[in-house]
Tab-separated table of C-alpha atoms in Angstrom:
chain	number	residue	atom	x	y	z
A	15	UNK	CA	17.872	-8.855	7.390
A	16	UNK	CA	18.019	-4.401	7.262
A	17	UNK	CA	14.577	-5.130	9.193
A	18	UNK	CA	16.902	-6.968	12.231
A	19	UNK	CA	19.429	-4.461	11.945
A	20	UNK	CA	20.240	-2.949	15.355
A	21	UNK	CA	18.332	-5.263	17.591
A	22	UNK	CA	19.756	-7.530	19.813
A	23	UNK	CA	20.142	-10.879	18.843
A	24	UNK	CA	17.918	-13.241	20.926
A	25	UNK	CA	20.886	-16.093	22.032
A	26	UNK	CA	21.891	-13.589	24.481
A	27	UNK	CA	25.604	-13.433	23.965
A	28	UNK	CA	27.023	-10.118	26.013
A	29	UNK	CA	29.962	-8.364	25.662
A	30	UNK	CA	31.172	-5.870	28.791
A	31	UNK	CA	27.433	-5.585	30.268
A	32	UNK	CA	26.141	-5.427	27.018
A	33	UNK	CA	24.458	-7.680	24.046
A	34	UNK	CA	25.843	-8.223	20.621
A	35	UNK	CA	24.012	-6.998	18.777
A	36	UNK	CA	21.954	-9.462	15.388
A	37	UNK	CA	23.313	-8.052	12.501
A	38	UNK	CA	27.246	-8.671	14.059
A	39	UNK	CA	25.971	-11.815	16.004
A	40	UNK	CA	24.044	-14.949	14.726
A	41	UNK	CA	22.473	-12.243	11.433
A	42	UNK	CA	25.760	-13.416	9.723
A	43	UNK	CA	25.540	-16.876	10.152
A	44	UNK	CA	21.643	-16.937	9.246
A	45	UNK	CA	22.712	-14.481	5.663
A	46	UNK	CA	25.011	-18.078	5.169
A	47	UNK	CA	27.817	-15.139	5.510
A	48	UNK	CA	30.118	-17.483	8.209
A	49	UNK	CA	29.472	-20.630	9.315
A	50	UNK	CA	29.145	-21.718	13.369
A	51	UNK	CA	32.761	-22.166	14.683
A	52	UNK	CA	31.482	-24.534	17.072
A	53	UNK	CA	28.189	-26.845	18.179
A	54	UNK	CA	27.200	-23.767	20.681
A	55	UNK	CA	27.651	-20.871	17.505
A	56	UNK	CA	25.628	-22.676	16.341
A	57	UNK	CA	22.905	-23.747	19.217
A	58	UNK	CA	22.788	-20.329	19.387
A	59	UNK	CA	22.052	-19.756	15.854
A	60	UNK	CA	19.564	-22.284	16.278
A	61	UNK	CA	17.714	-20.631	18.629
A	62	UNK	CA	17.758	-16.885	17.447
A	63	UNK	CA	16.383	-18.903	14.005
A	64	UNK	CA	13.552	-20.118	16.610
A	65	UNK	CA	12.691	-16.848	17.690
A	66	UNK	CA	12.573	-14.813	13.855
A	67	UNK	CA	11.044	-18.105	12.424
A	68	UNK	CA	13.973	-18.938	10.286
A	69	UNK	CA	12.685	-22.236	9.646
A	70	UNK	CA	14.608	-22.514	6.264
A	71	UNK	CA	18.279	-22.423	8.441
A	72	UNK	CA	16.626	-24.755	10.993
A	73	UNK	CA	16.577	-27.384	8.348
A	74	UNK	CA	19.430	-26.521	7.048
A	75	UNK	CA	21.475	-26.559	9.435
A	76	UNK	CA	19.723	-30.274	10.736
A	77	UNK	CA	21.650	-33.331	9.387
A	78	UNK	CA	19.538	-34.715	6.864
A	79	UNK	CA	20.066	-38.859	7.884
A	80	UNK	CA	18.434	-37.186	11.341
A	81	UNK	CA	15.622	-35.116	9.791
A	82	UNK	CA	12.671	-38.235	10.090
A	83	UNK	CA	10.166	-36.210	7.567
A	84	UNK	CA	11.164	-32.674	9.511
A	85	UNK	CA	10.075	-29.660	7.094
A	86	UNK	CA	10.575	-26.170	7.571
A	87	UNK	CA	6.565	-26.778	6.452
A	88	UNK	CA	5.699	-28.793	9.910
A	89	UNK	CA	8.146	-26.312	11.473
A	90	UNK	CA	5.994	-23.011	10.870
A	91	UNK	CA	2.939	-25.284	11.245
A	92	UNK	CA	3.775	-25.184	14.967
A	93	UNK	CA	2.052	-24.073	18.268
A	94	UNK	CA	2.040	-20.129	18.222
A	95	UNK	CA	4.668	-20.039	21.863
A	96	UNK	CA	7.304	-16.684	22.838
A	97	UNK	CA	10.543	-17.535	23.282
A	98	UNK	CA	12.219	-16.143	26.695
A	99	UNK	CA	15.533	-16.533	26.719
A	100	UNK	CA	18.604	-19.461	26.083
A	101	UNK	CA	20.951	-20.693	28.954
A	102	UNK	CA	23.664	-22.247	28.236
A	103	UNK	CA	24.461	-25.002	30.942
A	104	UNK	CA	27.731	-26.575	29.408
A	105	UNK	CA	29.309	-27.300	25.826
A	106	UNK	CA	31.935	-29.426	24.914
A	107	UNK	CA	34.109	-30.794	21.528
A	108	UNK	CA	35.667	-33.264	21.261
A	109	UNK	CA	37.060	-34.023	17.245
A	110	UNK	CA	33.622	-33.965	14.802
A	111	UNK	CA	31.650	-34.003	17.707
A	112	UNK	CA	29.936	-31.930	20.480
A	113	UNK	CA	27.152	-31.670	23.046
A	114	UNK	CA	25.957	-28.579	23.911
A	115	UNK	CA	23.230	-28.468	26.682
A	116	UNK	CA	20.917	-26.175	26.962
A	117	UNK	CA	16.937	-24.483	28.936
A	118	UNK	CA	15.631	-22.379	25.846
A	119	UNK	CA	12.876	-20.458	28.003
A	120	UNK	CA	9.725	-19.808	26.228
A	121	UNK	CA	6.368	-18.483	27.184
A	122	UNK	CA	2.549	-20.102	25.912
A	123	UNK	CA	-1.126	-20.010	27.001
A	124	UNK	CA	-0.319	-22.399	29.904
A	125	UNK	CA	2.710	-20.209	31.868
A	126	UNK	CA	6.080	-20.562	31.137
A	127	UNK	CA	8.487	-23.628	30.303
A	128	UNK	CA	11.638	-24.488	29.071
A	129	UNK	CA	12.961	-26.641	26.439
A	130	UNK	CA	16.157	-28.815	28.426
A	131	UNK	CA	17.970	-30.867	26.215
A	132	UNK	CA	21.408	-31.856	26.406
A	133	UNK	CA	22.262	-31.309	21.547
A	134	UNK	CA	24.137	-33.705	19.767
A	135	UNK	CA	26.380	-32.364	16.702
A	136	UNK	CA	28.486	-33.163	14.243
A	137	UNK	CA	31.088	-31.123	11.832
A	138	UNK	CA	30.874	-32.600	8.068
A	139	UNK	CA	33.010	-31.006	5.666
A	140	UNK	CA	33.420	-27.488	8.137
A	141	UNK	CA	30.020	-27.641	8.715
A	142	UNK	CA	28.363	-28.336	12.265
A	143	UNK	CA	24.469	-29.714	12.353
A	144	UNK	CA	22.671	-30.619	14.801
A	145	UNK	CA	21.508	-34.191	14.568
A	146	UNK	CA	19.597	-35.547	17.557
A	147	UNK	CA	19.305	-34.522	21.510
A	148	UNK	CA	17.781	-36.425	24.905
A	149	UNK	CA	14.660	-34.057	26.644
A	150	UNK	CA	15.434	-33.117	30.722
A	151	UNK	CA	12.848	-31.899	32.817
A	152	UNK	CA	13.370	-28.150	33.536
A	153	UNK	CA	15.340	-26.627	36.087
A	154	UNK	CA	13.172	-23.661	37.283
A	155	UNK	CA	14.163	-21.023	39.170
A	156	UNK	CA	14.347	-20.430	42.989
A	157	UNK	CA	11.856	-18.197	44.358
A	158	UNK	CA	14.410	-15.407	44.780
A	159	UNK	CA	15.346	-15.246	41.639
A	160	UNK	CA	15.031	-12.907	38.349
A	161	UNK	CA	11.793	-14.549	36.356
A	162	UNK	CA	12.645	-15.476	32.806
A	163	UNK	CA	10.146	-13.937	31.762
A	164	UNK	CA	12.411	-10.321	31.371
A	165	UNK	CA	9.676	-8.352	33.991
A	166	UNK	CA	12.304	-7.182	36.995
A	167	UNK	CA	10.196	-8.820	39.099
A	168	UNK	CA	11.342	-11.885	41.200
A	169	UNK	CA	10.434	-15.414	39.774
A	170	UNK	CA	7.985	-15.762	42.827
A	171	UNK	CA	6.506	-12.230	42.455
A	172	UNK	CA	5.843	-13.320	39.075
A	173	UNK	CA	5.672	-16.931	36.778
A	174	UNK	CA	5.985	-19.234	39.335
């Protein structure tokens, strides 16, 4: 993980207006030095794994009964996209079940879009695992909000 030292963690957690560094945020989860404490932390680490193409981690944190043949190799063969940002809309836990609703923004050859999903999680023997999710239409920023691509421009002057 040394090549990822001192970079802002892609999951987007900030403390006092500064992003957490990968090595102190999702890095320890990816290195199996820590376990996710809750579904939101697992969701953030899974998003970061997509950004960093850590497909083995995605499979390891996916409940085996819900894989339906998905492998790290099939994930690696997915079309190339550029991940922009993760937006957590809501997060909840009830006993050993959890939900996280999020939008994961990306840019590909067709433009900017998002995966908007309410993900389901289960905690099994202390490990939070992704099970499945319900997809929704992306909720785009309003015209005068900042663009999600990180340009610093308003959405209407950039990717709209």
